[in-house]
Short mmCIF file of C-alpha atoms in Angstrom, two decimals:
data_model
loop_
_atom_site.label_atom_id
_atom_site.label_comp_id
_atom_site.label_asym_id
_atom_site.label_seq_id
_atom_site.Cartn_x
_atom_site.Cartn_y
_atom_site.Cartn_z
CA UNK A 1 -98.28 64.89 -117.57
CA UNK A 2 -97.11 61.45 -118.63
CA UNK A 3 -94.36 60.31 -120.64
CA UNK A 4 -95.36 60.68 -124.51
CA UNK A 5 -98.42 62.45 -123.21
CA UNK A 6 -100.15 64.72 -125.82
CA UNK A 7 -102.69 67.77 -124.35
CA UNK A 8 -105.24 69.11 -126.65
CA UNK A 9 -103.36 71.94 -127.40
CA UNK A 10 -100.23 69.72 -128.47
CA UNK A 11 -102.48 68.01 -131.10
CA UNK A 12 -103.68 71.41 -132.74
CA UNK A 13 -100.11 72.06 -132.53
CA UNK A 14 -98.79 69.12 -134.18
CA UNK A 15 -101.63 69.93 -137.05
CA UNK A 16 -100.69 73.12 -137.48
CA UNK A 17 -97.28 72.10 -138.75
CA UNK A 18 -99.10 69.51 -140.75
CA UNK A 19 -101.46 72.22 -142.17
CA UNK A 20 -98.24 74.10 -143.08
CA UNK A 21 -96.39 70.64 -144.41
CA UNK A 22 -99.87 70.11 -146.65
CA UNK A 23 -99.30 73.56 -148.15
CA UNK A 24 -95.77 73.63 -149.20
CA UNK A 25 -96.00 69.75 -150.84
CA UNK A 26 -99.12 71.23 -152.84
CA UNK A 27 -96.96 74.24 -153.75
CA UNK A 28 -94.19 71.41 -155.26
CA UNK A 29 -97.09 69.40 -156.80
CA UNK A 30 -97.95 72.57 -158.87
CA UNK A 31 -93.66 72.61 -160.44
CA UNK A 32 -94.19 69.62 -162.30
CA UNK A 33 -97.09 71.83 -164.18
CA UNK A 34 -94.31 73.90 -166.20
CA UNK A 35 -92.95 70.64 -167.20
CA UNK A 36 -96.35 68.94 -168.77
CA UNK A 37 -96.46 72.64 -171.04
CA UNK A 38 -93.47 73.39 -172.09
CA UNK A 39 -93.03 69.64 -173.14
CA UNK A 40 -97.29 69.39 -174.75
CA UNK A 41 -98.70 66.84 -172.07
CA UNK A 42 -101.59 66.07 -170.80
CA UNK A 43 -100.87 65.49 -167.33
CA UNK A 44 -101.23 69.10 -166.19
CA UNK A 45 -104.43 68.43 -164.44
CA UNK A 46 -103.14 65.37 -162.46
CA UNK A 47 -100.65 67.67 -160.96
CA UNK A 48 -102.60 70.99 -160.78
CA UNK A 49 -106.13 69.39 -159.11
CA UNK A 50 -104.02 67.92 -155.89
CA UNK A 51 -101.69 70.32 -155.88
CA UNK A 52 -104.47 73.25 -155.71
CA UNK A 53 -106.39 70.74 -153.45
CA UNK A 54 -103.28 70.18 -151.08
CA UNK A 55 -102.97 74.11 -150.58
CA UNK A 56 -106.50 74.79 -149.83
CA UNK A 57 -106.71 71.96 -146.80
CA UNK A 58 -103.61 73.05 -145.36
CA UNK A 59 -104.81 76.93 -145.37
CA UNK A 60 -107.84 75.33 -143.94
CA UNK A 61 -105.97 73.27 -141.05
CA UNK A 62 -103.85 76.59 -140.31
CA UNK A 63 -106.64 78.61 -139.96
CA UNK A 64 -108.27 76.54 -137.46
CA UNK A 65 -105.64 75.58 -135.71
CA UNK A 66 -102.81 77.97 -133.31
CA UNK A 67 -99.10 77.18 -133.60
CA UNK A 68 -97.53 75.89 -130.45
CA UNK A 69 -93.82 75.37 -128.96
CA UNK A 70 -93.73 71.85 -128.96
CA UNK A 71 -91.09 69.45 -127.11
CA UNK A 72 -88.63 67.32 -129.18
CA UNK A 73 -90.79 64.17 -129.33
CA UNK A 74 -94.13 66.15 -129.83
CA UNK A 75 -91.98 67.74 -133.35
CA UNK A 76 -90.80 63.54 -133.79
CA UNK A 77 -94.08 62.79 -133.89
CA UNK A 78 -94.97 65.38 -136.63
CA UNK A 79 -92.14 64.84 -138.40
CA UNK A 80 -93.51 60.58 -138.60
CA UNK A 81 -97.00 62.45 -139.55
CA UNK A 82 -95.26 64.51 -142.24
CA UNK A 83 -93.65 61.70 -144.34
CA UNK A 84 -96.73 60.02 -144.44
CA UNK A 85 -98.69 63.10 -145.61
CA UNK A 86 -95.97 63.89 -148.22
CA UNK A 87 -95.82 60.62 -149.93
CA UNK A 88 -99.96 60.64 -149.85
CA UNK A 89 -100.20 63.73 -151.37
CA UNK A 90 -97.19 62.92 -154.03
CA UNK A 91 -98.78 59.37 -154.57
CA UNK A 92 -102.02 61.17 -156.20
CA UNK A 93 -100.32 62.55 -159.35
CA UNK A 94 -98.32 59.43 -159.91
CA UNK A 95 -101.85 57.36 -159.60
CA UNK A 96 -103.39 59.78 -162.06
CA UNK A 97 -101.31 59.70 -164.78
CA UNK A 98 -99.52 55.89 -164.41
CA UNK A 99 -102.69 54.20 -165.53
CA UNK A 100 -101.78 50.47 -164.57
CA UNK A 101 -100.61 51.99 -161.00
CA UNK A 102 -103.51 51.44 -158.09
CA UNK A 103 -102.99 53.92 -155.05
CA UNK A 104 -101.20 51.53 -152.90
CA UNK A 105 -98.30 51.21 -155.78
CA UNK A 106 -98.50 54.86 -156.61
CA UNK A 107 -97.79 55.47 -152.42
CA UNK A 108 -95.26 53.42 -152.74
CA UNK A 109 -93.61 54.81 -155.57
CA UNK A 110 -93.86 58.36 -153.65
CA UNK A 111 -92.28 57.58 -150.63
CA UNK A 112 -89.53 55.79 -152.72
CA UNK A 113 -88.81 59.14 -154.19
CA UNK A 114 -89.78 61.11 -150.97
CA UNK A 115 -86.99 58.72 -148.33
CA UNK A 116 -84.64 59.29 -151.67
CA UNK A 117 -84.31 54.91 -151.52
CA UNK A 118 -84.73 54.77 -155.43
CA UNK A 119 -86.74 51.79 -155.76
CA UNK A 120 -89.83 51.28 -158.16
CA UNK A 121 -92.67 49.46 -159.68
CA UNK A 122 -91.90 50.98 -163.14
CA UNK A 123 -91.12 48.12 -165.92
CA UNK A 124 -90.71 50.60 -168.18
CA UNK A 125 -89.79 53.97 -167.17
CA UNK A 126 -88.63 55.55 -170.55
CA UNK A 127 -92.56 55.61 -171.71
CA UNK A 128 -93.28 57.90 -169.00
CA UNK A 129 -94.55 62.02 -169.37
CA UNK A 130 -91.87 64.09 -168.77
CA UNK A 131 -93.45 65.70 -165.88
CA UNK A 132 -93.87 62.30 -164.06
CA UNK A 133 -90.06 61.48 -164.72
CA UNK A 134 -89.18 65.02 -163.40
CA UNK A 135 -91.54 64.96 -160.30
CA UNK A 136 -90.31 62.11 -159.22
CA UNK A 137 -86.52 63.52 -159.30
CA UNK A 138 -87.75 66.64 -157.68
CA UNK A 139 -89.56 64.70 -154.81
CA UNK A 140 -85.85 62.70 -154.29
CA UNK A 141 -84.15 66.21 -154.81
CA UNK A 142 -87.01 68.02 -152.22
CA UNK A 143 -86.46 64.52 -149.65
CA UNK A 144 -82.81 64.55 -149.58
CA UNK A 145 -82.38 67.85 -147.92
CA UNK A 146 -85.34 67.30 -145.92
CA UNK A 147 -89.04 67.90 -146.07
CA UNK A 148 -89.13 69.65 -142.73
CA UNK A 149 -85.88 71.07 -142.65
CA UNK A 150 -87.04 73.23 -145.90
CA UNK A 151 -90.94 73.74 -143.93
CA UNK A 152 -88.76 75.08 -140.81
CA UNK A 153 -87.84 78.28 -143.14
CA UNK A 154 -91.44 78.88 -143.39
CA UNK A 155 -92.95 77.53 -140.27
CA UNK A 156 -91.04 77.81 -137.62
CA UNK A 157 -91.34 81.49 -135.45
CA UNK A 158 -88.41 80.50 -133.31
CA UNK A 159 -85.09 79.20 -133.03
CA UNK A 160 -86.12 76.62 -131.24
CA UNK A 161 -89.02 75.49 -132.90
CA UNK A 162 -86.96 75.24 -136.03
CA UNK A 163 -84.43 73.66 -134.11
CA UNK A 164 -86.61 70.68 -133.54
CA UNK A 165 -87.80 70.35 -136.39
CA UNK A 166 -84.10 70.13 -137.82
CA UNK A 167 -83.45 67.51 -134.97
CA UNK A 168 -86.79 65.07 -135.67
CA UNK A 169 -85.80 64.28 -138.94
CA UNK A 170 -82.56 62.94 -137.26
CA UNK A 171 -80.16 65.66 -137.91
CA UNK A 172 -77.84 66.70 -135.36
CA UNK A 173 -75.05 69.10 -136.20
CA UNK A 174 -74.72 72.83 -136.52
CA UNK A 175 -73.08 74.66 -138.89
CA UNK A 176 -73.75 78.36 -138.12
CA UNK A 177 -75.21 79.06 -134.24
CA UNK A 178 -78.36 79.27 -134.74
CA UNK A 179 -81.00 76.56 -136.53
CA UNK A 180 -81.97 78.58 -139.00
CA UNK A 181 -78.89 79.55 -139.94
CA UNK A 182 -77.53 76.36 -140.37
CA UNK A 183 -80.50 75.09 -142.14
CA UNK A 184 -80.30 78.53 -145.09
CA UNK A 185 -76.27 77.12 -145.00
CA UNK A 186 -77.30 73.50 -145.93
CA UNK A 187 -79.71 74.94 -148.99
CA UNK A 188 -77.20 77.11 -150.53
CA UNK A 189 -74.71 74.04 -150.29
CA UNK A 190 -76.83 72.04 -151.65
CA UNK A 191 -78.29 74.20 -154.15
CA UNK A 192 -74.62 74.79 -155.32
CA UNK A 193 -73.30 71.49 -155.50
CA UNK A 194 -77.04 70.75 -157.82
CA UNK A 195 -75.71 73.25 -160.14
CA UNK A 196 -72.19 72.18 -160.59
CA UNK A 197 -73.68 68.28 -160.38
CA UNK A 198 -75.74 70.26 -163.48
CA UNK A 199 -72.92 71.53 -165.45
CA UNK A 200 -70.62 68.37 -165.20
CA UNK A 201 -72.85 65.93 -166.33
CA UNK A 202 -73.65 68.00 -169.24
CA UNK A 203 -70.17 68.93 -170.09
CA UNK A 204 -69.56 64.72 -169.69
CA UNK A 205 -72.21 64.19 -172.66
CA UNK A 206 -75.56 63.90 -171.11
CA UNK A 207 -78.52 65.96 -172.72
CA UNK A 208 -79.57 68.86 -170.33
CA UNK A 209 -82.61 67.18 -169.31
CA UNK A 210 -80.46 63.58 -168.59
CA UNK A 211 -78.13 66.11 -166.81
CA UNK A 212 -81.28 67.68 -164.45
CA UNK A 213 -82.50 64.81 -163.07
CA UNK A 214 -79.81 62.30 -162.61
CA UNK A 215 -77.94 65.26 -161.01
CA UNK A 216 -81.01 65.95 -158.56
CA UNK A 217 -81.13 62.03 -158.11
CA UNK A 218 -77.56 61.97 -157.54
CA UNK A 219 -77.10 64.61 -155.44
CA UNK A 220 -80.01 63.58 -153.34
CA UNK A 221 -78.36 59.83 -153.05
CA UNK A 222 -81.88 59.09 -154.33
CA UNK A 223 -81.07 56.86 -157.24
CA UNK A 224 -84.42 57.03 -159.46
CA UNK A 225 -83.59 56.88 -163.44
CA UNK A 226 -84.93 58.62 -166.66
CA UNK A 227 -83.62 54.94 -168.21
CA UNK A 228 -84.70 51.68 -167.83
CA UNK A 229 -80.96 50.76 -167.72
CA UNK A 230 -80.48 53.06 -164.53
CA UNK A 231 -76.99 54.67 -165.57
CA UNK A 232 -76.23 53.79 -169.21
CA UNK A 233 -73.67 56.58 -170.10
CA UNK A 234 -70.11 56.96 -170.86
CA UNK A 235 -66.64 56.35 -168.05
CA UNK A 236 -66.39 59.89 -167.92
CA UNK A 237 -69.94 60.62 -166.71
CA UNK A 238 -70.07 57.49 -164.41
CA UNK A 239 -66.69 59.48 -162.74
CA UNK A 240 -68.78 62.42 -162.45
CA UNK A 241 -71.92 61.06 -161.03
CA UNK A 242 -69.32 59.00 -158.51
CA UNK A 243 -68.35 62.54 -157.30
CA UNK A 244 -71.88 63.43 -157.00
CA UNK A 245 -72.54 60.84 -154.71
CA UNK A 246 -69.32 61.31 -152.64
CA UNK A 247 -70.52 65.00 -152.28
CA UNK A 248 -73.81 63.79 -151.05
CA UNK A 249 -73.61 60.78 -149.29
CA UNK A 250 -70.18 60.73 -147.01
CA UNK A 251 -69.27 64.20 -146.82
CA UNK A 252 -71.34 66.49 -144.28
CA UNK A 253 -72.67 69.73 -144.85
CA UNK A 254 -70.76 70.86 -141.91
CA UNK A 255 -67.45 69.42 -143.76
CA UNK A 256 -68.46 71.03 -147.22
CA UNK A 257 -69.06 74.50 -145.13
CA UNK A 258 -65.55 74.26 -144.33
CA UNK A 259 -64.27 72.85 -147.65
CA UNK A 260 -66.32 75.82 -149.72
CA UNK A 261 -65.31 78.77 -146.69
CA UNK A 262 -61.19 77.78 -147.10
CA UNK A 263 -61.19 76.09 -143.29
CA UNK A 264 -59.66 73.25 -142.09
CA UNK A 265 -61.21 69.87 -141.58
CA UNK A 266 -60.00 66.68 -140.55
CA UNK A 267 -63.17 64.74 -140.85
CA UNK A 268 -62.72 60.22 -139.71
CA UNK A 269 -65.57 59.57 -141.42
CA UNK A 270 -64.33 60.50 -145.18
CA UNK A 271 -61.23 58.56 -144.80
CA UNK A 272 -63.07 56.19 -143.48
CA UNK A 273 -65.19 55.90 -146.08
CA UNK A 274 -62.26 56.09 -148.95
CA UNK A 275 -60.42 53.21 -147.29
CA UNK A 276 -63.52 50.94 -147.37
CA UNK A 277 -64.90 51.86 -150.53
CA UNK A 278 -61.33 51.19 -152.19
CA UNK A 279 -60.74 47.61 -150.69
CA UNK A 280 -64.17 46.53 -151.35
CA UNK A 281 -64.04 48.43 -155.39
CA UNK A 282 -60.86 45.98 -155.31
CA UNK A 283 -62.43 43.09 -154.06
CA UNK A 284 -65.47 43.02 -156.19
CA UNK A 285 -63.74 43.60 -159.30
CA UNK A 286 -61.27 40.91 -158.81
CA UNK A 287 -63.97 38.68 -157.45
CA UNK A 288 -66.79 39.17 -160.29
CA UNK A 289 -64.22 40.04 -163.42
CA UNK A 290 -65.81 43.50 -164.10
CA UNK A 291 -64.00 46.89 -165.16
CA UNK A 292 -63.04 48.72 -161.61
CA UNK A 293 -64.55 51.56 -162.32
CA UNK A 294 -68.17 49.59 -162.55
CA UNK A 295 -67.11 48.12 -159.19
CA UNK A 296 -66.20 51.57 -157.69
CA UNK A 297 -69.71 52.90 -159.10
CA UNK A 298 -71.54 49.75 -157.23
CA UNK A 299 -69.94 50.31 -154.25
CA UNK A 300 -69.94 54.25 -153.87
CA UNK A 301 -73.77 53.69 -155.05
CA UNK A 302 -74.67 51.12 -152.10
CA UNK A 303 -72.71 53.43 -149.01
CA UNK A 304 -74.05 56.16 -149.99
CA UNK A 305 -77.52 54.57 -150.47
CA UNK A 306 -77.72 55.90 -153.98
CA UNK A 307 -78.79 53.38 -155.69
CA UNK A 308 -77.38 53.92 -159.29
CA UNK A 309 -76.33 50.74 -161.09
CA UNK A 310 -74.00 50.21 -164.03
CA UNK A 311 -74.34 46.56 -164.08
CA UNK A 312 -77.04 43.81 -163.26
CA UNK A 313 -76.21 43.54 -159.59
CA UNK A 314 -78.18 39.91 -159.44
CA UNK A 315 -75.51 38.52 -161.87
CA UNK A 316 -72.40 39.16 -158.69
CA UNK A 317 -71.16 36.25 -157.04
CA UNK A 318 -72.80 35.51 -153.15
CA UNK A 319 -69.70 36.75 -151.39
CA UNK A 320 -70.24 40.63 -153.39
CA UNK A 321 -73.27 40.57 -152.61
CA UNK A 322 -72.90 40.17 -148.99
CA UNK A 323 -70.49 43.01 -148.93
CA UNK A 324 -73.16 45.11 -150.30
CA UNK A 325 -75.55 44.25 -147.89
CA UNK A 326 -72.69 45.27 -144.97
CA UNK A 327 -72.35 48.42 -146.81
CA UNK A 328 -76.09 49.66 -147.25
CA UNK A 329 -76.62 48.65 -143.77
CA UNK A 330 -73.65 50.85 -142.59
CA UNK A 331 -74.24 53.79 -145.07
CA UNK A 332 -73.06 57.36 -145.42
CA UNK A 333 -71.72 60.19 -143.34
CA UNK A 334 -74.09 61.33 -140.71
CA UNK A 335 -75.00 64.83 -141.39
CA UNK A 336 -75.39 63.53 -145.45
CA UNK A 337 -78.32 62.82 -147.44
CA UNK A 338 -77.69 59.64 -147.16
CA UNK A 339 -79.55 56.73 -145.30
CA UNK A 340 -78.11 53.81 -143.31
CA UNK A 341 -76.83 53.62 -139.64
CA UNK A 342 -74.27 56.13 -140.33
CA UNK A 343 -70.32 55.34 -141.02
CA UNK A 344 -69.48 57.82 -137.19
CA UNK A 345 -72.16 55.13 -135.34
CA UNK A 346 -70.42 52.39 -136.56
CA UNK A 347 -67.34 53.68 -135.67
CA UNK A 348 -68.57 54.23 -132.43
CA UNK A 349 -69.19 50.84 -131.89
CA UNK A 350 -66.28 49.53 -133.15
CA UNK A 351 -64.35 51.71 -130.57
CA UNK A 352 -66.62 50.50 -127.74
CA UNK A 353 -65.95 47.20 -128.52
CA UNK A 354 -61.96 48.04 -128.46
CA UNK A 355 -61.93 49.46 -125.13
CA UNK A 356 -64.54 46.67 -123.58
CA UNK A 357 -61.70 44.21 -124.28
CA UNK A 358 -59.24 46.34 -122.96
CA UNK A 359 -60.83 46.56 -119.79
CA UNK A 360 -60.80 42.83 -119.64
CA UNK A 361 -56.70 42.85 -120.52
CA UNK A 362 -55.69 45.90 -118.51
CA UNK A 363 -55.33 46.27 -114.94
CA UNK A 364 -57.96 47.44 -112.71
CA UNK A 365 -55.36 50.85 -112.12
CA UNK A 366 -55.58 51.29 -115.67
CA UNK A 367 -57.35 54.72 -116.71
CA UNK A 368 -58.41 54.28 -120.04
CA UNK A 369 -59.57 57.11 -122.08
CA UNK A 370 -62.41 56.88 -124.16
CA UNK A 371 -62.22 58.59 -127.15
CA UNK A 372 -62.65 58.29 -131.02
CA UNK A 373 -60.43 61.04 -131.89
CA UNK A 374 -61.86 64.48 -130.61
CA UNK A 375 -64.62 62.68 -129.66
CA UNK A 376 -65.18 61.75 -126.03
CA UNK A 377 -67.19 58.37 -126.07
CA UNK A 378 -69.60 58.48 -123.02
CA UNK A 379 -72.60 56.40 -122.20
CA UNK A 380 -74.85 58.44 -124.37
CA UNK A 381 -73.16 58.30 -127.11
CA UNK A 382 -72.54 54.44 -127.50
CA UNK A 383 -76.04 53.69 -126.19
CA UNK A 384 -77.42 55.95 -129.16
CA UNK A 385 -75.12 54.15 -131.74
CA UNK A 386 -76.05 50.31 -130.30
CA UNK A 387 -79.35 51.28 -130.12
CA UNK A 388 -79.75 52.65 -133.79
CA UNK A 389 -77.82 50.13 -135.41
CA UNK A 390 -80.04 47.12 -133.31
CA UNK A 391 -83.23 48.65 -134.80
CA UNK A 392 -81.95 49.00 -138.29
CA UNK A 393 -80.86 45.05 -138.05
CA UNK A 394 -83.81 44.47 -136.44
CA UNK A 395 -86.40 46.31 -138.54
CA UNK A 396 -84.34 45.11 -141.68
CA UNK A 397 -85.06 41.15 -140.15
CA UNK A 398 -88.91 41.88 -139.74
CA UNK A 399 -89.02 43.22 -143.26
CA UNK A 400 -86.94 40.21 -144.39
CA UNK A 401 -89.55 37.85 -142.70
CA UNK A 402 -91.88 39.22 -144.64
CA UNK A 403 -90.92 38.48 -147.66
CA UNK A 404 -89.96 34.88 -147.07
CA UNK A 405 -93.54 34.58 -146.01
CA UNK A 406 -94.40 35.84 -149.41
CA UNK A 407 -92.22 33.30 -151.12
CA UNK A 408 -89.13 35.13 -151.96
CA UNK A 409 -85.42 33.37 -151.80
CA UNK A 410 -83.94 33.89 -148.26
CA UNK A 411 -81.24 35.69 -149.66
CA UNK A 412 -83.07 37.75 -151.56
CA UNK A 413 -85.38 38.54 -149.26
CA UNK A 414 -82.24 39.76 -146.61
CA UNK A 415 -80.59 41.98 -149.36
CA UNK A 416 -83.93 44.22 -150.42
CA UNK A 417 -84.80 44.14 -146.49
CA UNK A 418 -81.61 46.00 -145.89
CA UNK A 419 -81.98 48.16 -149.18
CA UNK A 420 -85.49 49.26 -148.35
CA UNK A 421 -84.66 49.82 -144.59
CA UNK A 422 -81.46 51.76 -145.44
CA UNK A 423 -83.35 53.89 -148.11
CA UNK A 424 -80.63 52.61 -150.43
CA UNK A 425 -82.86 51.07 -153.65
CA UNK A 426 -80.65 48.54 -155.18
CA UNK A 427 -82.54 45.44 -155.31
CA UNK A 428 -82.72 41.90 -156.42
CA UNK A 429 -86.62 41.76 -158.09
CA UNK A 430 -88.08 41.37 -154.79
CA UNK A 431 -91.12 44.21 -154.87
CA UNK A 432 -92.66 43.85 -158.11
CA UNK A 433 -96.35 45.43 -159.78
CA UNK A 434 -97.10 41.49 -159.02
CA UNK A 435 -96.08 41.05 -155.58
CA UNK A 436 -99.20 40.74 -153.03
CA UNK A 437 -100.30 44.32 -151.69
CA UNK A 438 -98.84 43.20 -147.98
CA UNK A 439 -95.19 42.99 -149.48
CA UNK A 440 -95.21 46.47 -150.85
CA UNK A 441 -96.79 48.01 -147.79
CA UNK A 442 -93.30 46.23 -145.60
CA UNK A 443 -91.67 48.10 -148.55
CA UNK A 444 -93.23 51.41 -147.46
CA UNK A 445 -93.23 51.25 -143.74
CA UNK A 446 -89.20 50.05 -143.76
CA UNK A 447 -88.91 53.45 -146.27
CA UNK A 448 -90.62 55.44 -143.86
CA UNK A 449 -89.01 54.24 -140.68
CA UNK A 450 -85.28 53.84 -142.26
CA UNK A 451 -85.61 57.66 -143.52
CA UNK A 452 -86.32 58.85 -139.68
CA UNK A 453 -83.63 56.46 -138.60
CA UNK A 454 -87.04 54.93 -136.69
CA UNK A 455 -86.88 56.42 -133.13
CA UNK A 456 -89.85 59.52 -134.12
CA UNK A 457 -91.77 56.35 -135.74
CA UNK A 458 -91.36 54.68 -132.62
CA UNK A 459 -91.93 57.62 -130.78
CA UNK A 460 -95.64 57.97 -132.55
CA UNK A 461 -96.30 54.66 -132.02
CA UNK A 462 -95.76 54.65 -128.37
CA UNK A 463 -98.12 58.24 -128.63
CA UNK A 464 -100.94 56.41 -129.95
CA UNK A 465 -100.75 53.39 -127.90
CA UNK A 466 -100.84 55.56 -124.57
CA UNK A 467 -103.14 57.43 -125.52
CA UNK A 468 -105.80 54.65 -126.70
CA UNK A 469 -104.50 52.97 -123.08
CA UNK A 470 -105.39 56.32 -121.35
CA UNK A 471 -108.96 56.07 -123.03
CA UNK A 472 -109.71 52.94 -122.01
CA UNK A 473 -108.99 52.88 -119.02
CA UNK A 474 -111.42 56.05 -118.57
CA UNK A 475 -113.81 54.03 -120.45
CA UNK A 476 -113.71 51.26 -117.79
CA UNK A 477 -114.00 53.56 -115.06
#
């Protein structure tokens, strides 16, 4: 067997989790249904059809198909698949009830809400059913904890196999020993903070339903609105929804564990994080003359690739704006819902960097060692973090190109690049209804690959193009 290589057997596999993926997002598609009655819509068929549809094929796949212990990049390859089937299957009730919407814009607007990057082709979202505004706040809410770290509850017949399917959707750490345990920990916590996200907001003055979704939004670092205005409420609730978007976005599960069970943690990439997002809150307020606690929203929004905006972020000065785009590209806490290259890889980095100088300065003697506080920085490690961050710059470049092609301002074109490839959702106008079908599909592949930190896209692609190289070649002979 090759490198990549894919039997028979790991195909029907790979399907079978599909089959099982296809079930579950039809069994979400049918929520939004409650929603449509108890609020007198009429969208409860554009919801019940694919959802009832979506069930049916993927009992059908299952049933033809056997389930299979696949490898790590055989479960990176479905997890690539799965996205792509999620945001097809959540694209049909957004096409069938957003009239003006053709399938390519209602795709887009799925896996907007699917990656939790926030962005849309709404002008006017406030016009919307109810059960449209809520089902896309339950897709973020379903996407930031992970499509296929909820399936592996219900799919997965092993540690391992659950395991991997933690790991493809580029997730690392473990909170209790075993997968599954760690992935039931991550729901409560998450569950639990949704609640108390709940509760706050209301308590601040938002109505229950305002409270609902932005919390789900929030909490998901998602960033999609019930307003046109994006967060048009009160200091006190802007405080609260900053604190929502700590929880989610820089914080890790494994760190909240220890917060909510009374333990210890000394975590680098929190303080981290409070140290940057302070000087830059600073900054930006002093710079562009608004109220601090606006500039601490803006800047909390764009680390933790929420996406939430309390001003018009076109209207800051060139020099805020390029600390924005440092800060989406760097993003959250690993182990977060948040997108980004991660605030530990950067870190890493940074420390590589440190000790490559002080290998030039120090004597040859010198034992230096390599650490970033408890963490022991080996080859692995640093490779990983260079090699994520180069395709996030890189991928964020392509999708820049793009959209200079198209016609949009350089600068412009640089800042969405990162937001889309970061999953973060603040943008400058770029992606419009108008823009030409090409630039929202960039907009859709950087979602995709930025949400999978790229490597299982990657990791697909290489699948396919081996495989179609392995049939040829038969062909010829």
């Amino acid at each position: 067997m090759g490198v990549c290589s894919l039997t028979r057997k790991d195909v029907e596999g790979i399907l079978h989790i599909l089959g099982g993926i296809t079930q579950i997002i039809g069994i979400f598609t049918l929520i939004p249904c409650i929603v449509a009655l108890y609020f007198n819509e009429n969208t409860v068929l554009d919801f019940l059809i694919p959802g009832i549809c979506s069930i049916v094929l993927g009992s059908l796949i299952k049933k033809f198909t056997k389930p299979k212990n696949l490898k790590l990049h055989q479960t990176m390859v479905a997890s690539a698949l799965s996205w792509l089937v999620a945001s097809f299957i959540g694209a049909v009730p957004l096409y069938l009830s957003i009239h003006y919407f053709s399938y390519v814009d209602a795709v887009y607007e799925s896996m907007s809400a699917w990656t939790t990057t926030g962005m849309t082709l709404i002008p006017n979202v406030e016009v919307l059913p109810k059960s449209v505004l809520f089902w896309r706040s339950f897709q973020q809410w379903i996407g930031g904890v992970g499509i296929l770290v909820l399936s592996a509850l219900v799919l997965a017949r092993s540690g391992t196999v659950a395991y991997l399917l933690y790991a493809s959707e580029a997730r690392q750490e473990r909170i209790m020993p075993s997968a599954i345990g760690t992935i039931k920990t991550i729901v409560w916590i998450y569950v639990l903070y949704t609640i108390l996200g709940v509760l706050l907001l209301y308590v601040s003055g938002l109505s229950f339903w305002e409270a609902v979704n932005l919390t789900m939004t929030g909490i998901s670092t998602g960033g999609m609105s019930i307003s046109n205005y994006s967060f048009p409420y009160n200091d006190f609730a802007k405080i609260v929804m900053i604190g929502i978007m700590m929880v989610g976005g820089v914080m890790s599960f494994s760190i909240h564990h220890k917060l909510l069970t009374g333990k210890y943690f000394n975590d680098i990439q929190t303080k981290y994080a409070l140290v940057v997002i302070t000087i830059i809150s600073v900054i930006i307020s002093f710079k562009d003359h608004i109220s601090f606690i606006d500039s601490l929203f803006t800047v909390v929004s764009a680390m933790t690739s929420t996406g939430f905006t309390t001003i018009n972020v076109a209207m800051l000065s060139n020099f805020s704006l390029f600390l924005i785009i440092f800060l989406m590209l760097i993003g959250g806490g690993a182990g977060t819902t948040t997108g980004g290259v991660k605030i530990i890889r950067f870190l890493v980095i940074l420390k590589a960097l440190v000790y490559e100088i002080k290998e030039v300065l120090y004597p040859k003697s010198a034992v230096i060692y390599e650490h970033l506080e408890d963490i022991d920085l080996n080859y692995k490690i640093i490779r990983e973090a260079f090699v994520v961050f180069f395709l996030y710059c890189f991928s964020s470049f392509l999708v820049a190109l793009i959209f200079i092609y198209l016609g949009y301002k350089p600068y412009d074109s640089i800042f969405d690049a990162v937001s889309f490839t970061s999953n973060i959702g603040i943008s400058l106008g770029v992606v419009t209804l108008k823009t030409p079908v090409i630039g929202k599909i960039a907009g859709i592949v950087a979602m995709w690959i930025g949400r999978l930190e790229i490597i299982p896209v990657l990791v697909l692609l290489a699948t396919l193009y081996l495989k179609i190289l392995r049939m040829l070649r038969k062909n010829k002979k």
